[in-house]
PDB file of C-alpha atoms in Angstrom:
ATOM      1  CA  UNK A   4     -63.600  39.268 -44.991  1.00 36.00           C
ATOM      2  CA  UNK A   5     -62.609  42.870 -45.492  1.00 41.00           C
ATOM      3  CA  UNK A   6     -61.503  44.343 -48.824  1.00 37.00           C
ATOM      4  CA  UNK A   7     -57.801  44.452 -47.973  1.00 39.00           C
ATOM      5  CA  UNK A   8     -57.536  40.738 -47.385  1.00 36.00           C
ATOM      6  CA  UNK A   9     -59.432  39.635 -50.458  1.00 35.00           C
ATOM      7  CA  UNK A  10     -57.620  42.050 -52.809  1.00 36.00           C
ATOM      8  CA  UNK A  11     -54.257  41.173 -51.280  1.00 38.00           C
ATOM      9  CA  UNK A  12     -54.963  37.479 -51.724  1.00 34.00           C
ATOM     10  CA  UNK A  13     -56.077  37.905 -55.315  1.00 34.00           C
ATOM     11  CA  UNK A  14     -52.885  39.797 -56.139  1.00 38.00           C
ATOM     12  CA  UNK A  15     -50.766  37.088 -54.573  1.00 37.00           C
ATOM     13  CA  UNK A  16     -52.650  34.375 -56.438  1.00 32.00           C
ATOM     14  CA  UNK A  17     -52.476  36.267 -59.696  1.00 39.00           C
ATOM     15  CA  UNK A  18     -48.750  36.805 -59.397  1.00 37.00           C
ATOM     16  CA  UNK A  19     -47.114  33.874 -57.791  1.00 34.00           C
ATOM     17  CA  UNK A  20     -48.941  31.907 -55.121  1.00 30.00           C
ATOM     18  CA  UNK A  21     -52.174  31.475 -53.244  1.00 28.00           C
ATOM     19  CA  UNK A  22     -51.623  32.719 -49.792  1.00 30.00           C
ATOM     20  CA  UNK A  23     -53.687  35.108 -47.577  1.00 30.00           C
ATOM     21  CA  UNK A  24     -55.830  33.607 -44.848  1.00 31.00           C
ATOM     22  CA  UNK A  25     -59.116  34.843 -43.500  1.00 32.00           C
ATOM     23  CA  UNK A  26     -59.642  37.244 -40.640  1.00 36.00           C
ATOM     24  CA  UNK A  27     -60.335  34.312 -38.312  1.00 37.00           C
ATOM     25  CA  UNK A  28     -56.874  32.767 -38.776  1.00 40.00           C
ATOM     26  CA  UNK A  29     -54.867  32.250 -35.594  1.00 44.00           C
ATOM     27  CA  UNK A  30     -52.283  34.912 -34.750  1.00 47.00           C
ATOM     28  CA  UNK A  31     -49.066  34.652 -36.713  1.00 44.00           C
ATOM     29  CA  UNK A  32     -46.016  33.671 -34.673  1.00 45.00           C
ATOM     30  CA  UNK A  33     -43.177  36.144 -34.274  1.00 44.00           C
ATOM     31  CA  UNK A  34     -40.927  33.818 -36.305  1.00 42.00           C
ATOM     32  CA  UNK A  35     -43.189  34.369 -39.352  1.00 47.00           C
ATOM     33  CA  UNK A  36     -41.477  37.663 -40.159  1.00 45.00           C
ATOM     34  CA  UNK A  37     -37.683  37.528 -39.942  1.00 47.00           C
ATOM     35  CA  UNK A  38     -36.214  41.027 -39.748  1.00 47.00           C
ATOM     36  CA  UNK A  39     -33.661  40.591 -42.550  1.00 51.00           C
ATOM     37  CA  UNK A  40     -35.164  39.784 -45.948  1.00 50.00           C
ATOM     38  CA  UNK A  41     -33.204  37.618 -48.335  1.00 53.00           C
ATOM     39  CA  UNK A  42     -31.191  39.490 -50.958  1.00 60.00           C
ATOM     40  CA  UNK A  43     -33.052  39.355 -54.262  1.00 73.00           C
ATOM     41  CA  UNK A  44     -31.580  40.041 -57.674  1.00 88.00           C
ATOM     42  CA  UNK A  45     -34.873  40.100 -59.594  1.00 94.00           C
ATOM     43  CA  UNK A  46     -38.375  41.441 -59.055  1.00 95.00           C
ATOM     44  CA  UNK A  47     -39.723  37.874 -59.066  1.00 92.00           C
ATOM     45  CA  UNK A  48     -37.322  36.805 -56.299  1.00 93.00           C
ATOM     46  CA  UNK A  49     -38.157  39.896 -54.270  1.00 94.00           C
ATOM     47  CA  UNK A  50     -41.863  39.214 -54.656  1.00 93.00           C
ATOM     48  CA  UNK A  51     -41.563  35.548 -53.661  1.00 92.00           C
ATOM     49  CA  UNK A  52     -39.050  35.953 -50.834  1.00 93.00           C
ATOM     50  CA  UNK A  53     -40.227  39.188 -49.275  1.00 94.00           C
ATOM     51  CA  UNK A  54     -43.019  41.285 -50.728  1.00 95.00           C
ATOM     52  CA  UNK A  55     -45.793  38.689 -50.947  1.00 95.00           C
ATOM     53  CA  UNK A  56     -45.195  36.966 -47.609  1.00 96.00           C
ATOM     54  CA  UNK A  57     -44.665  40.255 -45.754  1.00 97.00           C
ATOM     55  CA  UNK A  58     -47.669  41.983 -47.345  1.00 96.00           C
ATOM     56  CA  UNK A  59     -49.801  38.984 -46.384  1.00 96.00           C
ATOM     57  CA  UNK A  60     -48.629  39.361 -42.767  1.00 97.00           C
ATOM     58  CA  UNK A  61     -49.537  43.044 -42.880  1.00 97.00           C
ATOM     59  CA  UNK A  62     -52.972  42.504 -44.413  1.00 96.00           C
ATOM     60  CA  UNK A  63     -53.712  39.612 -42.059  1.00 96.00           C
ATOM     61  CA  UNK A  64     -52.801  41.604 -38.969  1.00 97.00           C
ATOM     62  CA  UNK A  65     -54.531  44.767 -40.208  1.00 97.00           C
ATOM     63  CA  UNK A  66     -57.671  42.676 -40.760  1.00 96.00           C
ATOM     64  CA  UNK A  67     -57.383  41.411 -37.195  1.00 97.00           C
ATOM     65  CA  UNK A  68     -57.663  44.992 -35.905  1.00 97.00           C
ATOM     66  CA  UNK A  69     -61.433  44.816 -36.443  1.00 97.00           C
ATOM     67  CA  UNK A  70     -63.736  43.669 -33.665  1.00 96.00           C
ATOM     68  CA  UNK A  71     -66.953  41.759 -34.351  1.00 96.00           C
ATOM     69  CA  UNK A  72     -68.844  45.050 -34.795  1.00 97.00           C
ATOM     70  CA  UNK A  73     -66.391  46.273 -37.433  1.00 96.00           C
ATOM     71  CA  UNK A  74     -64.615  48.784 -35.220  1.00 97.00           C
ATOM     72  CA  UNK A  75     -60.838  49.161 -35.149  1.00 98.00           C
ATOM     73  CA  UNK A  76     -59.381  48.141 -31.798  1.00 98.00           C
ATOM     74  CA  UNK A  77     -55.579  48.178 -31.571  1.00 97.00           C
ATOM     75  CA  UNK A  78     -55.768  46.045 -28.425  1.00 98.00           C
ATOM     76  CA  UNK A  79     -56.850  43.110 -30.581  1.00 97.00           C
ATOM     77  CA  UNK A  80     -53.186  42.718 -31.582  1.00 98.00           C
ATOM     78  CA  UNK A  81     -50.614  41.561 -29.087  1.00 97.00           C
ATOM     79  CA  UNK A  82     -47.274  43.326 -28.684  1.00 97.00           C
ATOM     80  CA  UNK A  83     -45.700  40.437 -30.595  1.00 97.00           C
ATOM     81  CA  UNK A  84     -48.159  40.937 -33.454  1.00 98.00           C
ATOM     82  CA  UNK A  85     -47.433  44.676 -33.571  1.00 98.00           C
ATOM     83  CA  UNK A  86     -43.752  43.765 -33.736  1.00 97.00           C
ATOM     84  CA  UNK A  87     -44.534  41.303 -36.554  1.00 97.00           C
ATOM     85  CA  UNK A  88     -46.251  44.159 -38.391  1.00 97.00           C
ATOM     86  CA  UNK A  89     -43.223  46.415 -37.895  1.00 97.00           C
ATOM     87  CA  UNK A  90     -40.820  43.684 -39.014  1.00 97.00           C
ATOM     88  CA  UNK A  91     -42.912  42.864 -42.074  1.00 97.00           C
ATOM     89  CA  UNK A  92     -43.154  46.524 -43.063  1.00 98.00           C
ATOM     90  CA  UNK A  93     -39.430  47.043 -42.497  1.00 97.00           C
ATOM     91  CA  UNK A  94     -38.579  44.031 -44.663  1.00 96.00           C
ATOM     92  CA  UNK A  95     -40.914  45.284 -47.401  1.00 96.00           C
ATOM     93  CA  UNK A  96     -39.322  48.715 -47.271  1.00 97.00           C
ATOM     94  CA  UNK A  97     -35.839  47.258 -47.582  1.00 96.00           C
ATOM     95  CA  UNK A  98     -36.907  45.067 -50.519  1.00 96.00           C
ATOM     96  CA  UNK A  99     -38.618  47.999 -52.245  1.00 96.00           C
ATOM     97  CA  UNK A 100     -35.516  50.141 -51.776  1.00 96.00           C
ATOM     98  CA  UNK A 101     -33.430  47.344 -53.276  1.00 95.00           C
ATOM     99  CA  UNK A 102     -35.708  47.226 -56.321  1.00 96.00           C
ATOM    100  CA  UNK A 103     -35.535  50.993 -56.772  1.00 96.00           C
ATOM    101  CA  UNK A 104     -31.740  50.918 -56.596  1.00 95.00           C
ATOM    102  CA  UNK A 105     -31.174  48.079 -59.082  1.00 93.00           C
ATOM    103  CA  UNK A 106     -28.937  49.206 -61.908  1.00 92.00           C
ATOM    104  CA  UNK A 107     -30.996  47.176 -64.376  1.00 93.00           C
ATOM    105  CA  UNK A 108     -34.333  45.975 -63.147  1.00 95.00           C
ATOM    106  CA  UNK A 109     -34.699  42.338 -64.073  1.00 95.00           C
ATOM    107  CA  UNK A 110     -38.158  40.790 -63.912  1.00 94.00           C
ATOM    108  CA  UNK A 111     -37.190  37.164 -63.248  1.00 94.00           C
ATOM    109  CA  UNK A 112     -34.197  34.826 -63.297  1.00 93.00           C
ATOM    110  CA  UNK A 113     -33.322  33.453 -66.714  1.00 91.00           C
ATOM    111  CA  UNK A 114     -35.640  30.578 -67.562  1.00 89.00           C
ATOM    112  CA  UNK A 115     -38.070  31.281 -64.717  1.00 88.00           C
ATOM    113  CA  UNK A 116     -41.771  31.072 -65.420  1.00 87.00           C
ATOM    114  CA  UNK A 117     -44.399  33.087 -63.621  1.00 84.00           C
ATOM    115  CA  UNK A 118     -47.479  31.461 -62.156  1.00 80.00           C
ATOM    116  CA  UNK A 119     -49.808  30.412 -64.978  1.00 82.00           C
ATOM    117  CA  UNK A 120     -47.293  31.447 -67.650  1.00 86.00           C
ATOM    118  CA  UNK A 121     -48.295  29.776 -70.884  1.00 83.00           C
ATOM    119  CA  UNK A 122     -51.977  29.697 -69.949  1.00 88.00           C
ATOM    120  CA  UNK A 123     -54.397  31.775 -72.046  1.00 86.00           C
ATOM    121  CA  UNK A 124     -54.345  35.396 -70.904  1.00 80.00           C
ATOM    122  CA  UNK A 125     -51.462  34.946 -68.457  1.00 84.00           C
ATOM    123  CA  UNK A 126     -48.348  37.063 -68.844  1.00 88.00           C
ATOM    124  CA  UNK A 127     -44.881  35.627 -68.956  1.00 90.00           C
ATOM    125  CA  UNK A 128     -41.570  36.835 -67.645  1.00 92.00           C
ATOM    126  CA  UNK A 129     -40.653  38.256 -71.068  1.00 92.00           C
ATOM    127  CA  UNK A 130     -43.808  40.400 -71.126  1.00 92.00           C
ATOM    128  CA  UNK A 131     -43.148  41.680 -67.624  1.00 93.00           C
ATOM    129  CA  UNK A 132     -39.564  42.474 -68.557  1.00 95.00           C
ATOM    130  CA  UNK A 133     -40.751  44.384 -71.635  1.00 94.00           C
ATOM    131  CA  UNK A 134     -43.167  46.430 -69.507  1.00 94.00           C
ATOM    132  CA  UNK A 135     -40.409  47.278 -67.012  1.00 96.00           C
ATOM    133  CA  UNK A 136     -37.920  48.074 -69.793  1.00 96.00           C
ATOM    134  CA  UNK A 137     -40.465  50.444 -71.364  1.00 95.00           C
ATOM    135  CA  UNK A 138     -40.655  52.486 -68.145  1.00 96.00           C
ATOM    136  CA  UNK A 139     -37.882  51.704 -65.642  1.00 97.00           C
ATOM    137  CA  UNK A 140     -38.193  55.148 -64.028  1.00 97.00           C
ATOM    138  CA  UNK A 141     -41.886  54.524 -63.424  1.00 97.00           C
ATOM    139  CA  UNK A 142     -41.102  51.135 -61.893  1.00 97.00           C
ATOM    140  CA  UNK A 143     -38.581  52.787 -59.573  1.00 97.00           C
ATOM    141  CA  UNK A 144     -41.232  55.347 -58.574  1.00 97.00           C
ATOM    142  CA  UNK A 145     -43.583  52.504 -57.645  1.00 97.00           C
ATOM    143  CA  UNK A 146     -40.823  50.859 -55.601  1.00 97.00           C
ATOM    144  CA  UNK A 147     -40.056  54.126 -53.790  1.00 97.00           C
ATOM    145  CA  UNK A 148     -43.764  54.609 -53.056  1.00 98.00           C
ATOM    146  CA  UNK A 149     -43.820  51.114 -51.547  1.00 97.00           C
ATOM    147  CA  UNK A 150     -40.761  51.977 -49.483  1.00 97.00           C
ATOM    148  CA  UNK A 151     -42.405  55.173 -48.191  1.00 98.00           C
ATOM    149  CA  UNK A 152     -45.611  53.320 -47.288  1.00 98.00           C
ATOM    150  CA  UNK A 153     -43.544  50.685 -45.509  1.00 97.00           C
ATOM    151  CA  UNK A 154     -41.750  53.372 -43.506  1.00 98.00           C
ATOM    152  CA  UNK A 155     -45.096  54.912 -42.532  1.00 98.00           C
ATOM    153  CA  UNK A 156     -46.355  51.505 -41.485  1.00 98.00           C
ATOM    154  CA  UNK A 157     -43.283  50.841 -39.336  1.00 98.00           C
ATOM    155  CA  UNK A 158     -44.048  54.074 -37.449  1.00 98.00           C
ATOM    156  CA  UNK A 159     -47.790  53.364 -37.124  1.00 98.00           C
ATOM    157  CA  UNK A 160     -47.201  49.807 -35.922  1.00 98.00           C
ATOM    158  CA  UNK A 161     -44.569  51.029 -33.494  1.00 97.00           C
ATOM    159  CA  UNK A 162     -47.150  53.429 -32.041  1.00 98.00           C
ATOM    160  CA  UNK A 163     -49.856  50.705 -32.037  1.00 98.00           C
ATOM    161  CA  UNK A 164     -51.999  53.125 -34.048  1.00 98.00           C
ATOM    162  CA  UNK A 165     -54.777  50.919 -35.382  1.00 98.00           C
ATOM    163  CA  UNK A 166     -56.535  53.595 -37.420  1.00 98.00           C
ATOM    164  CA  UNK A 167     -53.335  54.714 -39.158  1.00 98.00           C
ATOM    165  CA  UNK A 168     -52.246  51.096 -39.693  1.00 98.00           C
ATOM    166  CA  UNK A 169     -55.578  50.278 -41.330  1.00 97.00           C
ATOM    167  CA  UNK A 170     -55.389  53.373 -43.543  1.00 98.00           C
ATOM    168  CA  UNK A 171     -51.824  52.592 -44.631  1.00 97.00           C
ATOM    169  CA  UNK A 172     -52.645  48.935 -45.318  1.00 96.00           C
ATOM    170  CA  UNK A 173     -55.438  50.133 -47.641  1.00 96.00           C
ATOM    171  CA  UNK A 174     -52.996  52.421 -49.447  1.00 97.00           C
ATOM    172  CA  UNK A 175     -50.578  49.487 -49.623  1.00 96.00           C
ATOM    173  CA  UNK A 176     -53.263  47.430 -51.363  1.00 96.00           C
ATOM    174  CA  UNK A 177     -53.774  50.213 -53.888  1.00 96.00           C
ATOM    175  CA  UNK A 178     -50.034  50.749 -54.448  1.00 96.00           C
ATOM    176  CA  UNK A 179     -49.451  47.041 -55.039  1.00 95.00           C
ATOM    177  CA  UNK A 180     -52.418  46.852 -57.400  1.00 94.00           C
ATOM    178  CA  UNK A 181     -51.254  49.887 -59.398  1.00 95.00           C
ATOM    179  CA  UNK A 182     -47.781  48.428 -59.923  1.00 94.00           C
ATOM    180  CA  UNK A 183     -49.096  44.956 -60.720  1.00 91.00           C
ATOM    181  CA  UNK A 184     -51.547  46.343 -63.248  1.00 92.00           C
ATOM    182  CA  UNK A 185     -48.847  48.291 -65.064  1.00 92.00           C
ATOM    183  CA  UNK A 186     -45.957  45.834 -64.964  1.00 90.00           C
ATOM    184  CA  UNK A 187     -47.184  42.353 -64.013  1.00 85.00           C
ATOM    185  CA  UNK A 188     -50.429  42.450 -65.938  1.00 81.00           C
ATOM    186  CA  UNK A 189     -49.609  44.876 -68.771  1.00 67.00           C
ATOM    187  CA  UNK A 190     -52.358  43.586 -71.052  1.00 66.00           C
TER     188      UNK A 190
END
């Protein structure tokens, strides 16, 4: 399993759910990535409804670009899978833009608990909110960076550029990890 898939899966598990399959998973159907993401009013809702499932599609498909010898071969993805990649990246970009444009960035709906909240060492919604409130401009910068990466990925997937797609998916992993470390895992 390449680094992108395992890091992406660990972030998803650490935040909200256990999701990301292995490189050998069957191709994702086109219906797996609806073009219009649900409207989210909190970071938590955006993560659950759009960012986690769409990033998992991206990392899964980017991992499937590798042949058995470890070389990138864009022909390993079908046209439908390239379209899935574009749709997933477009949905992520729209969600990231929505987060950046929120008047007040709210971590989670009132009363919501994050995965493992209450367990030793796990952060809760109140801690995440405090981290965002301490640096809302920085959070917006992270969201805008995610939007820019998503836009780049839409273009790379549209061109069926396997090398660029792989490079962007690695930067996506890093961008997600940086934001999670600062806001979702502030301790």
